[in-house]
Structures are given as C-alpha cells and as structure tokens.
Coordinates of C-alpha atoms (C1' of nucleotides) in Angstrom, one line a residue:
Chain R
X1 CA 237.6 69.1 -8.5
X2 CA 238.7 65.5 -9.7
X3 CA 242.7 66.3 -8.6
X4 CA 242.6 62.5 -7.6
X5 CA 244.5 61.9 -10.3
X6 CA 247.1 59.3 -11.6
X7 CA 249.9 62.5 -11.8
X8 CA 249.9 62.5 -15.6
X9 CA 247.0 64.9 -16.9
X10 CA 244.4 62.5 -17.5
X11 CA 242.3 63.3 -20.2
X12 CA 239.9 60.4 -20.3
X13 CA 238.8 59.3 -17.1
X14 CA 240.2 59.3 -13.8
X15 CA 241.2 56.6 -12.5
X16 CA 239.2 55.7 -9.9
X17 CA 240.6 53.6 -6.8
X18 CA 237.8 50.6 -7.3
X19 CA 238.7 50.1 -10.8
X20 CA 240.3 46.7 -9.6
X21 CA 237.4 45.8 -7.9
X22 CA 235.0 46.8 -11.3
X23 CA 237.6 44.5 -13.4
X24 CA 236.7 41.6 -10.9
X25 CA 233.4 42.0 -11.0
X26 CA 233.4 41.5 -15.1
X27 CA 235.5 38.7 -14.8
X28 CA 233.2 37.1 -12.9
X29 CA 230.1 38.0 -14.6
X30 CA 231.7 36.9 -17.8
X31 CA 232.5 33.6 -16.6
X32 CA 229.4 33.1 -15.4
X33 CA 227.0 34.2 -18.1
X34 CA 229.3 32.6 -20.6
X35 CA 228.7 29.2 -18.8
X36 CA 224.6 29.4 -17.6
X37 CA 223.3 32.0 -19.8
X38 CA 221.2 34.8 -18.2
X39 CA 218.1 33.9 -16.2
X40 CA 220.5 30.9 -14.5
X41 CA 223.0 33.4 -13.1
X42 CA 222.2 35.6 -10.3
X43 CA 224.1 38.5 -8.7
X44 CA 225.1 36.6 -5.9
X45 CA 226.9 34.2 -7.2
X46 CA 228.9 36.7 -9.4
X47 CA 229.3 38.8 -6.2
X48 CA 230.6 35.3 -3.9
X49 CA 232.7 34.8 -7.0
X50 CA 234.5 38.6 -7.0
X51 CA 234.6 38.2 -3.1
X52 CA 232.6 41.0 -2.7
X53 CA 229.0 42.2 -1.6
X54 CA 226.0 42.0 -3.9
X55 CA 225.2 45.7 -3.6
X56 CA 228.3 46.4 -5.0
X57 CA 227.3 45.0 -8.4
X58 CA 224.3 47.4 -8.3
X59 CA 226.2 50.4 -7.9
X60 CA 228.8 49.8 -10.4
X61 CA 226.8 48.7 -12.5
X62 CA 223.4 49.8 -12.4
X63 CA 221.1 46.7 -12.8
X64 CA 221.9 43.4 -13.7
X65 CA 221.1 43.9 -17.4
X66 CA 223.7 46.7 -17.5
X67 CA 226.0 44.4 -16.1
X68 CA 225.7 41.9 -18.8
X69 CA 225.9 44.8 -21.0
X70 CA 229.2 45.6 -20.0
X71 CA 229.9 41.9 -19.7
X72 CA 229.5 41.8 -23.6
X73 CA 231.0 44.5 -25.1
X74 CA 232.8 43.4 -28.0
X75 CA 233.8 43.8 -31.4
X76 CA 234.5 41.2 -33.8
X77 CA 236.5 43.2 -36.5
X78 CA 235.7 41.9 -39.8
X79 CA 236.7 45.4 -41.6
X80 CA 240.4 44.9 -40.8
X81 CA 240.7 41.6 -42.0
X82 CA 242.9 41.3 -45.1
X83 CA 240.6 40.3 -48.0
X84 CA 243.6 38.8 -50.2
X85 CA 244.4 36.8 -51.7
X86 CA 240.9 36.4 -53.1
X87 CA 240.7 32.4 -53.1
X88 CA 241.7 32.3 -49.4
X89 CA 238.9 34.5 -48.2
X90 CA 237.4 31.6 -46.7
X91 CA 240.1 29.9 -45.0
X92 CA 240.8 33.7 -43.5
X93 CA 237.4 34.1 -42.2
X94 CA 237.1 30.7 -40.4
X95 CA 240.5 30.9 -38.6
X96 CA 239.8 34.4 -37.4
X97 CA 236.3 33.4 -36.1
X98 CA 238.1 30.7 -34.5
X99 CA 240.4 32.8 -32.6
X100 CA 237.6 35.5 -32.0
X101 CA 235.9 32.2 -30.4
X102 CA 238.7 30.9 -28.4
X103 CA 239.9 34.2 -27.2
X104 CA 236.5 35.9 -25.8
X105 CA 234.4 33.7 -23.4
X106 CA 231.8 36.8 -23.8
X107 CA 230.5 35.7 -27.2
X108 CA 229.7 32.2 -25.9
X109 CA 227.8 34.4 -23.5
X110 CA 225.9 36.4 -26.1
X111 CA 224.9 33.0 -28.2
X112 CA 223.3 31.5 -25.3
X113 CA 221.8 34.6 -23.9
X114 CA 220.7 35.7 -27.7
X115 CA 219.3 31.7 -28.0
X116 CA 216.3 33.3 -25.9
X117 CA 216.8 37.2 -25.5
X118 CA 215.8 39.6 -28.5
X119 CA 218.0 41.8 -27.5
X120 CA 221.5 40.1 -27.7
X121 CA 219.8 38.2 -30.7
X122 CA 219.7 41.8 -32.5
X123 CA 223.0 42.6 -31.2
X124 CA 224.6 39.2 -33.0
X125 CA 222.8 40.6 -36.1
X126 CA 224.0 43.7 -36.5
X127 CA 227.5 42.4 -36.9
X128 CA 226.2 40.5 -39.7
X129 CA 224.6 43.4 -41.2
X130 CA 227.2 46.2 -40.4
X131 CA 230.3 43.9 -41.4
X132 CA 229.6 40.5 -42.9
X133 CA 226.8 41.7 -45.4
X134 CA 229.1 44.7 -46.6
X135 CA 232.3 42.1 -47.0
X136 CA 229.9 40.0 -49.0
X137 CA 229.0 42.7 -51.3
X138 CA 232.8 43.5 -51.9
X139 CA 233.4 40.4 -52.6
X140 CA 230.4 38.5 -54.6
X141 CA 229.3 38.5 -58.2
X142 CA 225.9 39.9 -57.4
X143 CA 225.5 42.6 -55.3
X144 CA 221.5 42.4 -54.4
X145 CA 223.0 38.5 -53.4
X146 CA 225.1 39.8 -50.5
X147 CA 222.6 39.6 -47.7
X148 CA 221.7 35.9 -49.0
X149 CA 225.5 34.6 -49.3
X150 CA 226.1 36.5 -45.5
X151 CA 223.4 34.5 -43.7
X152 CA 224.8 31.9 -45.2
X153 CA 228.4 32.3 -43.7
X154 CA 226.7 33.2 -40.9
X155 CA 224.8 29.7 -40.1
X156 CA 227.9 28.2 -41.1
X157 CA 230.6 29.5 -38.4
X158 CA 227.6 30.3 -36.2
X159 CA 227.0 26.2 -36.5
X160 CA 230.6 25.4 -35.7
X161 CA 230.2 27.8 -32.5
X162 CA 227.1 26.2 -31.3
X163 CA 227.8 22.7 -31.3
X164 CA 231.2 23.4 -30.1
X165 CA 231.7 26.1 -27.9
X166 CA 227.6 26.0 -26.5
X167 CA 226.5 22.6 -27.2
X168 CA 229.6 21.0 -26.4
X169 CA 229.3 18.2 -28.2
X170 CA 232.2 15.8 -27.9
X171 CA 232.5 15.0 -31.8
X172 CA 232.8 18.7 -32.6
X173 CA 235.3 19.4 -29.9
X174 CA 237.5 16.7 -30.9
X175 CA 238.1 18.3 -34.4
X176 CA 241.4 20.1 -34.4
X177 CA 241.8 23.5 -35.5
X178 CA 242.9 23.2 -38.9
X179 CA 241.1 20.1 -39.6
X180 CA 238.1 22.9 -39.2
X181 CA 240.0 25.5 -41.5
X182 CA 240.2 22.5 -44.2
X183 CA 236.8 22.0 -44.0
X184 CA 234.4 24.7 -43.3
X185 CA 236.9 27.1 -44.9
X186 CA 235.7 26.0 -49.1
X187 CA 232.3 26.3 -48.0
X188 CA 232.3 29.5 -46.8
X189 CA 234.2 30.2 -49.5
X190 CA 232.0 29.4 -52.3
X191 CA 229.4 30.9 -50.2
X192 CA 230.8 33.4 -51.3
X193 CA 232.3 33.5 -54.2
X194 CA 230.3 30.3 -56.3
X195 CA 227.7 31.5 -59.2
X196 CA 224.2 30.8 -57.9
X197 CA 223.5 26.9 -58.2
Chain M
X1 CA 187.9 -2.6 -11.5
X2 CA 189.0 -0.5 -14.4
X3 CA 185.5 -0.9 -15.6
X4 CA 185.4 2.8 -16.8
X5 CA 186.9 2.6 -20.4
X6 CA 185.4 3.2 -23.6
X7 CA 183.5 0.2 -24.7
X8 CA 186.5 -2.0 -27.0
X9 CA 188.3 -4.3 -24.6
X10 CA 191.5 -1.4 -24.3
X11 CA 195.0 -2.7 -23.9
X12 CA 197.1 0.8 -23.9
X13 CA 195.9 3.2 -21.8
X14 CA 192.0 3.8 -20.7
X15 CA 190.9 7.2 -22.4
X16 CA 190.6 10.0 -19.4
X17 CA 188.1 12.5 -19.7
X18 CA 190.7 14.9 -19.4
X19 CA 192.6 14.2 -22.2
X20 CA 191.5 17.3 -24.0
X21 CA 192.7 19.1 -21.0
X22 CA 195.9 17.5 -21.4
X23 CA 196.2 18.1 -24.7
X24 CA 195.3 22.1 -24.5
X25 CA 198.2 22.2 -21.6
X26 CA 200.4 20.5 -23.9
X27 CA 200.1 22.8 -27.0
X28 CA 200.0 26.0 -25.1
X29 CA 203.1 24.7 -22.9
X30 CA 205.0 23.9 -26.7
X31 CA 204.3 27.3 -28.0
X32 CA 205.7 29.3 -24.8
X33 CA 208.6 27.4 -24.3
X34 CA 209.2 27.6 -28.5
X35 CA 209.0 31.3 -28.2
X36 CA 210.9 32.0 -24.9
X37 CA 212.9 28.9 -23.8
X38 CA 212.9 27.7 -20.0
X39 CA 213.1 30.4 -17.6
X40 CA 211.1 32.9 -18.7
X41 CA 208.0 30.8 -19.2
X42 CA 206.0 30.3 -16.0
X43 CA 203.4 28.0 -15.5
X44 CA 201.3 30.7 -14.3
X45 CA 201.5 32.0 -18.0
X46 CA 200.9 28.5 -19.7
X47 CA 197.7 27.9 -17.5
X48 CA 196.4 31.4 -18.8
X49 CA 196.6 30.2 -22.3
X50 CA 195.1 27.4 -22.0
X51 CA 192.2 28.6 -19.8
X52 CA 193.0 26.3 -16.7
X53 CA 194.3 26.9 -12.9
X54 CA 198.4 26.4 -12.8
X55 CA 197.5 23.3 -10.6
X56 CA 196.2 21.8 -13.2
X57 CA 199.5 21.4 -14.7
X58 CA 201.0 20.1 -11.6
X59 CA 198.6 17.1 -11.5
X60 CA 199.1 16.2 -15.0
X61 CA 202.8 16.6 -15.3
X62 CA 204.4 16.8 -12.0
X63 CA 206.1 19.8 -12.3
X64 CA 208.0 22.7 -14.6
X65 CA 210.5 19.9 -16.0
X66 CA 207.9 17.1 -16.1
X67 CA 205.9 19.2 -18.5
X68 CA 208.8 20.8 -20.7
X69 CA 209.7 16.8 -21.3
X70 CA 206.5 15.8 -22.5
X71 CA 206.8 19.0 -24.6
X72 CA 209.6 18.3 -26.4
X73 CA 209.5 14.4 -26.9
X74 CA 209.9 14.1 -30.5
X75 CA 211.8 11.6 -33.0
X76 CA 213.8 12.9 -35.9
X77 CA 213.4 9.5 -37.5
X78 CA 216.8 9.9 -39.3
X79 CA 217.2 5.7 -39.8
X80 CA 214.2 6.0 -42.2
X81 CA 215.7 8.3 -45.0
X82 CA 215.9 6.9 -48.7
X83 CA 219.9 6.7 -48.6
X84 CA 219.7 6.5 -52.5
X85 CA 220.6 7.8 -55.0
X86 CA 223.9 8.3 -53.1
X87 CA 225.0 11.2 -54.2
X88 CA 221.6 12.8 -53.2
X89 CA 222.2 12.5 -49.6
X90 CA 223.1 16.0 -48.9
X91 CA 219.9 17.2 -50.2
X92 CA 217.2 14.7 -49.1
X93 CA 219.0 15.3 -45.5
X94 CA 218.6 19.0 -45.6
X95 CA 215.4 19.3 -47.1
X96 CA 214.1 17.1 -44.8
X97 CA 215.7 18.7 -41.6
X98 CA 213.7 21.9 -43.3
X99 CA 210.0 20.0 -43.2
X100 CA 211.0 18.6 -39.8
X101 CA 211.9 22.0 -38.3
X102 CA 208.7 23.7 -40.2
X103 CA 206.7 21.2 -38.7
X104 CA 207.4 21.0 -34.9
X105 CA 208.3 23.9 -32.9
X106 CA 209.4 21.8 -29.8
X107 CA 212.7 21.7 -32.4
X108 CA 212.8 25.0 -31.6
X109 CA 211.9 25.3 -27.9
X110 CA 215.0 22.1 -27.6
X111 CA 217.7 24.8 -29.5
X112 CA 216.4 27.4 -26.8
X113 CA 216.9 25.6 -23.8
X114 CA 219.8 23.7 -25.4
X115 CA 221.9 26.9 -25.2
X116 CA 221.4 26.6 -21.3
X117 CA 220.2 23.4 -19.9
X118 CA 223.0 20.8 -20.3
X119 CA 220.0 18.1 -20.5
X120 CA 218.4 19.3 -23.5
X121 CA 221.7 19.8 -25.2
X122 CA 222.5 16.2 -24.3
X123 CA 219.1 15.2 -26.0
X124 CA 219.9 16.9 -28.9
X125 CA 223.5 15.6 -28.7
X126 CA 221.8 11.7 -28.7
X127 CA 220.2 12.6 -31.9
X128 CA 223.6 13.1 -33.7
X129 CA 225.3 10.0 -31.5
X130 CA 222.5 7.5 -32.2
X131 CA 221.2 8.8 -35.8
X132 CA 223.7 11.1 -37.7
X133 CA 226.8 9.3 -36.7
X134 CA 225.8 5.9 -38.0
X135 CA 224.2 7.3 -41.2
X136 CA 227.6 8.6 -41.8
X137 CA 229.3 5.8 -41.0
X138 CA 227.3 3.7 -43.5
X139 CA 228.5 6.5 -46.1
X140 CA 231.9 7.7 -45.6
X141 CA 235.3 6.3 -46.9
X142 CA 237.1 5.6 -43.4
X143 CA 234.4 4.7 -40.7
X144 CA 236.4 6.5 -37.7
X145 CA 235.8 9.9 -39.7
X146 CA 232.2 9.1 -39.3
X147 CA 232.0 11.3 -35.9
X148 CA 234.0 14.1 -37.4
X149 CA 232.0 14.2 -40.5
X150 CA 228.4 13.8 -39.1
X151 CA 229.8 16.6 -36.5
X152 CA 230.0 19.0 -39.4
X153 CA 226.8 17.8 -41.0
X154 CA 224.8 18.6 -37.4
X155 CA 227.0 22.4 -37.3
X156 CA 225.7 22.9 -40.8
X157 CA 222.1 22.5 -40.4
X158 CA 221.8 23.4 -36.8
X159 CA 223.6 26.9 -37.9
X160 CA 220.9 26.9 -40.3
X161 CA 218.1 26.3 -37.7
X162 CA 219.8 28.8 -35.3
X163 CA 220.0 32.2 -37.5
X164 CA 216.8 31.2 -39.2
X165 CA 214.2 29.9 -36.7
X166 CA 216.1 30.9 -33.2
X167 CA 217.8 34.2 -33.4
X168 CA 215.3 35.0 -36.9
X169 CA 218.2 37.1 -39.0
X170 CA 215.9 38.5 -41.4
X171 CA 218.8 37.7 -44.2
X172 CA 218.5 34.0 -43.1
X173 CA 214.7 34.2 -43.4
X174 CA 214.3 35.2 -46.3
X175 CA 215.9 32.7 -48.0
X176 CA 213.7 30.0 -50.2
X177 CA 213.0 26.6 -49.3
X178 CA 214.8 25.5 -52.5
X179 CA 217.7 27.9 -52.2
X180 CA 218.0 26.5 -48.9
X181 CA 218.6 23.0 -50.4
X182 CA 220.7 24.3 -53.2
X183 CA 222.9 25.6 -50.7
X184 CA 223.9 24.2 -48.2
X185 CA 222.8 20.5 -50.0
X186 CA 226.6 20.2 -51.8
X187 CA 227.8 21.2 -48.6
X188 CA 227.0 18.1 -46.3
X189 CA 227.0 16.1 -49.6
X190 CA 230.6 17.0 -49.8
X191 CA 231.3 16.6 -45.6
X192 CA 229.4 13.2 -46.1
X193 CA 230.9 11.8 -49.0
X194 CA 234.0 13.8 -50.1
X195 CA 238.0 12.6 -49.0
X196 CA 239.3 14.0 -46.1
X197 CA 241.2 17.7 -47.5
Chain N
dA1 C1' 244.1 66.9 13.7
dA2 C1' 239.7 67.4 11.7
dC3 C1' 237.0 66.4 8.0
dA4 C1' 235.1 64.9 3.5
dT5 C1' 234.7 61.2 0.5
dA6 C1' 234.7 56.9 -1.6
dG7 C1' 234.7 51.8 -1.1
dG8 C1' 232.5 48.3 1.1
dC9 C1' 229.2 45.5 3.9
dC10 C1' 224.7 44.3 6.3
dA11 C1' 220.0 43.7 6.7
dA12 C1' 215.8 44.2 4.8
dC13 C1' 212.1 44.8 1.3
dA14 C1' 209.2 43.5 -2.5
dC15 C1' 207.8 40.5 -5.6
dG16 C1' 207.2 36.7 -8.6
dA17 C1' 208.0 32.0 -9.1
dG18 C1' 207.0 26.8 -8.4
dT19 C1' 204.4 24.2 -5.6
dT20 C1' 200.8 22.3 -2.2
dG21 C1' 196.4 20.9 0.1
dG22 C1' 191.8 21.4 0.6
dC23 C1' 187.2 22.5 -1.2
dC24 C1' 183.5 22.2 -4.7
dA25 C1' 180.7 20.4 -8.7
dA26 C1' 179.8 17.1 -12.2
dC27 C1' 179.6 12.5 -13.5
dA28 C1' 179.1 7.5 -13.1
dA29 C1' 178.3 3.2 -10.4
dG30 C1' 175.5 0.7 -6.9
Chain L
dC1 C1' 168.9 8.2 -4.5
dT2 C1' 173.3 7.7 -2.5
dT3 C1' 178.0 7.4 -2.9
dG4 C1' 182.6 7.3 -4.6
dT5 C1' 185.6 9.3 -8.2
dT6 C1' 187.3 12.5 -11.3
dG7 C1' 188.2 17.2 -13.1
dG8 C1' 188.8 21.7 -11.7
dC9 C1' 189.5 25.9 -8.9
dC10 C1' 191.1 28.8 -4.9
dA11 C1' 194.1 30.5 -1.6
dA12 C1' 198.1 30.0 0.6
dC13 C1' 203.1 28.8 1.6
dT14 C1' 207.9 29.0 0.7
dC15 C1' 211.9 30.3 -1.4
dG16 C1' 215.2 32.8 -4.1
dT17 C1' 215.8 36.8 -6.6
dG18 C1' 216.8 41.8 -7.9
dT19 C1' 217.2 45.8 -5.6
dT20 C1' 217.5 49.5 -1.8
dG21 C1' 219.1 52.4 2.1
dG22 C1' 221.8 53.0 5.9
dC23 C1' 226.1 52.3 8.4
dC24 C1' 231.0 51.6 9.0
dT25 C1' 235.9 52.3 7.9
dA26 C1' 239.8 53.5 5.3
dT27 C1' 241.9 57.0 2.5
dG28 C1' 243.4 61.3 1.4
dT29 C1' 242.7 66.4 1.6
dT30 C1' 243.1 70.9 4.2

DNA sequence: AACATAGGCCAACACGAGTTGGCCAACAAG
DNA sequence: CTTGTTGGCCAACTCGTGTTGGCCTATGTT
C-alpha cells in the first residue's frame, strides 16, 4: 500500500495529489484571519477565496479551529540569533522582529486572535518564556530579573506590532524601518542590559 | 407635558425610573465585552447578568453596537496633565496611563475589539491624533517629529497595556506599579524629549 | 476494460445569534 | 376609580454559521 508515490522513496509523507489544493486553502485562511481575526471570518469566505467548496475545508482540516491552527504554525527563532556583539543586542532583536513581522502575515493573525482567545494568547507567551526569557537570562546582570527585563522587551516590540501591523495607525506606519531600529533598538537594549533604576 | 420629573425645575435630562436598569445593563455589558471582546459576547449572556430579558437591552440601546458604544465612551483627558517639571513627562504620562487603565476596564474591552473592529481602533487612533500628538508637539525639538515621536510613546504604553491587561503574561503582571514607571518612564521621556538618533 | 480510490461539489441539518412585536403589571395623573 | 404610560417579560422569527453525508467524476491500478 501507499505505492502512489513521487518515484523517489519517500520517507516522510506521500505526496498526496490535493496538496495544491491544501496550500490554497492556507493561503486563504491566512489572509483572512490575519485581516478580521477569528469570530469575523467564516469558512465560506475562505472556501469562495480558494475557489473551492466549504466541505472541503472540513475534511482537510478537521474543524475550523484546526484550520487556524495550521494557519499559524510558526516559529519565531530567537535561539539562532547571533547574540554579539554584546552592545548591539538590541538593534539585532528589533530588525529581526521586524522582518519576522513583515515576512509572516500569520502573526498579525495570532495578535488579533490572541487580543480575545486564551488560547493563541498562551501560544504568544510561550515564545516569550521558551526563548525571550532564556536570552534575557544569558544576557542580564541578574538572573531572577530575566522574566521582568523579557516582558519588558516583549511590550516593547509587541507595541510597535500592534499599533503598526494591527492598529494601523497612520503615524506608526509612516516610520521607516531603520528610523524604528534607531529608536526602539536602545531601549530594548537597556532593557536588557541597564542596572535596575 | 413633561410634568413627570423629580421636583427641581430639570434642564438636562428628566430622571427615568429605569435608570438603575440602565445602569446594571451598562456594567454587566462593560465587564463581558472587557473579558471577551465583541463577538463572543451575546446579549443573551449580558441580560443574564444583569437579571433582565435581552429586550431590555434593545430598548435602551438599540442594538449590539449601540450598547458596546455607550460601553466604552470614556475620556483619557490627556490636555489636563501637569507638563512640568519637564523632564518628568515620561513618568507622570506613564503612571498615569497605569491609574487610567487600573481604573476603567472599557480601556480594555477598546484594546479587544481594537484588534478587530476597524472602528474601535479608529477611536483609539483619535486619542493619539487629538491628544498625544499635540502634547508632543508642545514638547519636542522639531514640531513635524511630533507624529513620529507621540507614535512611539502610544506603542510603548499600549505594549504595556497589551501583555499586561490583554493577553495577561504572567512576567508582565507581576511587575510593580513603580517598577512600571521606572521603566518604561526614561523611555518615552527620551522618545518625547531626546534628538532624533 | 473493469474497478477502486481520492478529490470535489451539492444540499441539507442544527443551532445559536440579534432582533421584533405583543402582552401584562405597576405606577401616576385625571 | 379610570385611564394612560412606563418598565418588564415572553415567544417567535430570521439569518448566517459550522458541520455532515451522499453523490459524482476523474485518475490510476490491475
């Protein structure tokens, strides 16, 4: 069984003829969930986007929370960030959550879903507790201060993203990438790296 | 006619007998759409809090977006801050964006819905236009940064509000009022007041 | 050629939501 | 006491949604 194969021996999955039609599909429901949210979007509309029937959603995908699910799997990647030099640690982190931002619609999806939903809400924290917490703790005088000088880098770029990637708000858009670097990147920076005030 | 009033010659608004009604419906309706946003809330659910048929709420406000108005109407009063000592600013904003979000929930309940509703992220987006922007304006070096630099000042404390009061990161909440100020005060001090990097 | 299987669509169900209109009881004015 | 008005409840309607099961048609295997 499962000789439908691509020719080469597959040891993953096979390859299965609808795999086009499953890519659509997550385009779509991206799009959408990153521009309404959760509640706002129904199947329908992602199917009439895809070009394809409702019930096709379901099957692929189970239910519609699955499909956001899959909609959102992502990782941000903060472990393979370089972490020198030491004094630029701040400028690094800003310009790579600025391209994480810019490059993957799906985390404007989980901000507005998580703005209401426990469940993405949890899933935005445990990348500050399994990577931005553990990066602080490398990095900072204190070590018990980690989780404290995290949230705080946290609200920052978190900040940035909501007024300018969920919000919208014109004044935020306006500002140019490194204008953004130039600012935000000293605070998070002494964030930290500072002595307590 | 209009004989019905409450003794003293009245010139607002003749005092209903339902007020007290109107009042439970607008607490209840406050504390659901703080907790859950928009969609999720349902009149239904509002009514059973307060003790009173979901009709109720159509009479008095009209319907679902009549009554999430009159929920969130609220002021920041920004114009009437003590601007002095200037180089205090940073902290007398942020400690009082702390009482003003520990104080009303419907700050809350407006971040939730923001995050989906274009109109309540416009009403928060007036706040900064009409309040933030000229308060910077009346402090910064070059007036035309004023957008730019009340921009960042709105992403720094709305971060703040986000990862402590919306999504609740533990790490965020834990932190003191104080520390709070300590914080994140140099930081719009220095986006307020401080030469363009 | 016959058949099995997977991809796709259609129509329908079930249910919860916002919303509506009419009925009843208390209160106040005449 | 009668009568109009106000506050409140009940039952129903309508609509859109997630979800399901059956049917059709390619595709590819034997």
């Amino acid at each position: 069984m499962f000789v439908g194969m691509t020719g080469t021996t597959e040891n993953q999955q096979a390859a299965r003829r609808s795999d086009a039609t499953r890519a659509t599909i997550l385009a779509a429901a991206r799009e959408r969930f990153a521009a309404d949210g959760y509640e706002k979007v129904t199947i329908r509309a992602i199917a009439r986007d895809a070009k394809i029937d409702p019930s096709m959603v379901m099957r692929y995908y189970g239910n519609k929370a699955g499909l956001f699910a899959a909609a959102v799997a992502i990782d941000p990647g903060l472990p393979g960030l370089p972490v020198e030099p030491r004094e630029e640690i701040g400028r690094t982190l800003v310009r790579h959550f600025l391209t994480l931002w810019e490059e993957n619609e799906e985390l404007t999806a989980l901000m507005r879903v998580g703005a209401t939903d426990p469940a993405a809400a949890e899933r935005m924290q445990s990348v500050l507790r399994e990577q931005l917490i553990p990066l602080a703790r490398r990095l900072g005088p204190e070590p018990d201060q980690a989780p404290a000088r995290a949230a705080l880098c946290a609200s920052t770029v978190l900040g940035l993203a909501l007024t300018r990637y969920v919000l919208r708000f014109p004044a935020s858009m306006a500002l140019g990438r490194e204008e953004i670097v130039d600012w935000l990147g000293p605070t998070v920076q002494r964030y930290l790296t500072a002595p307590t005030p």
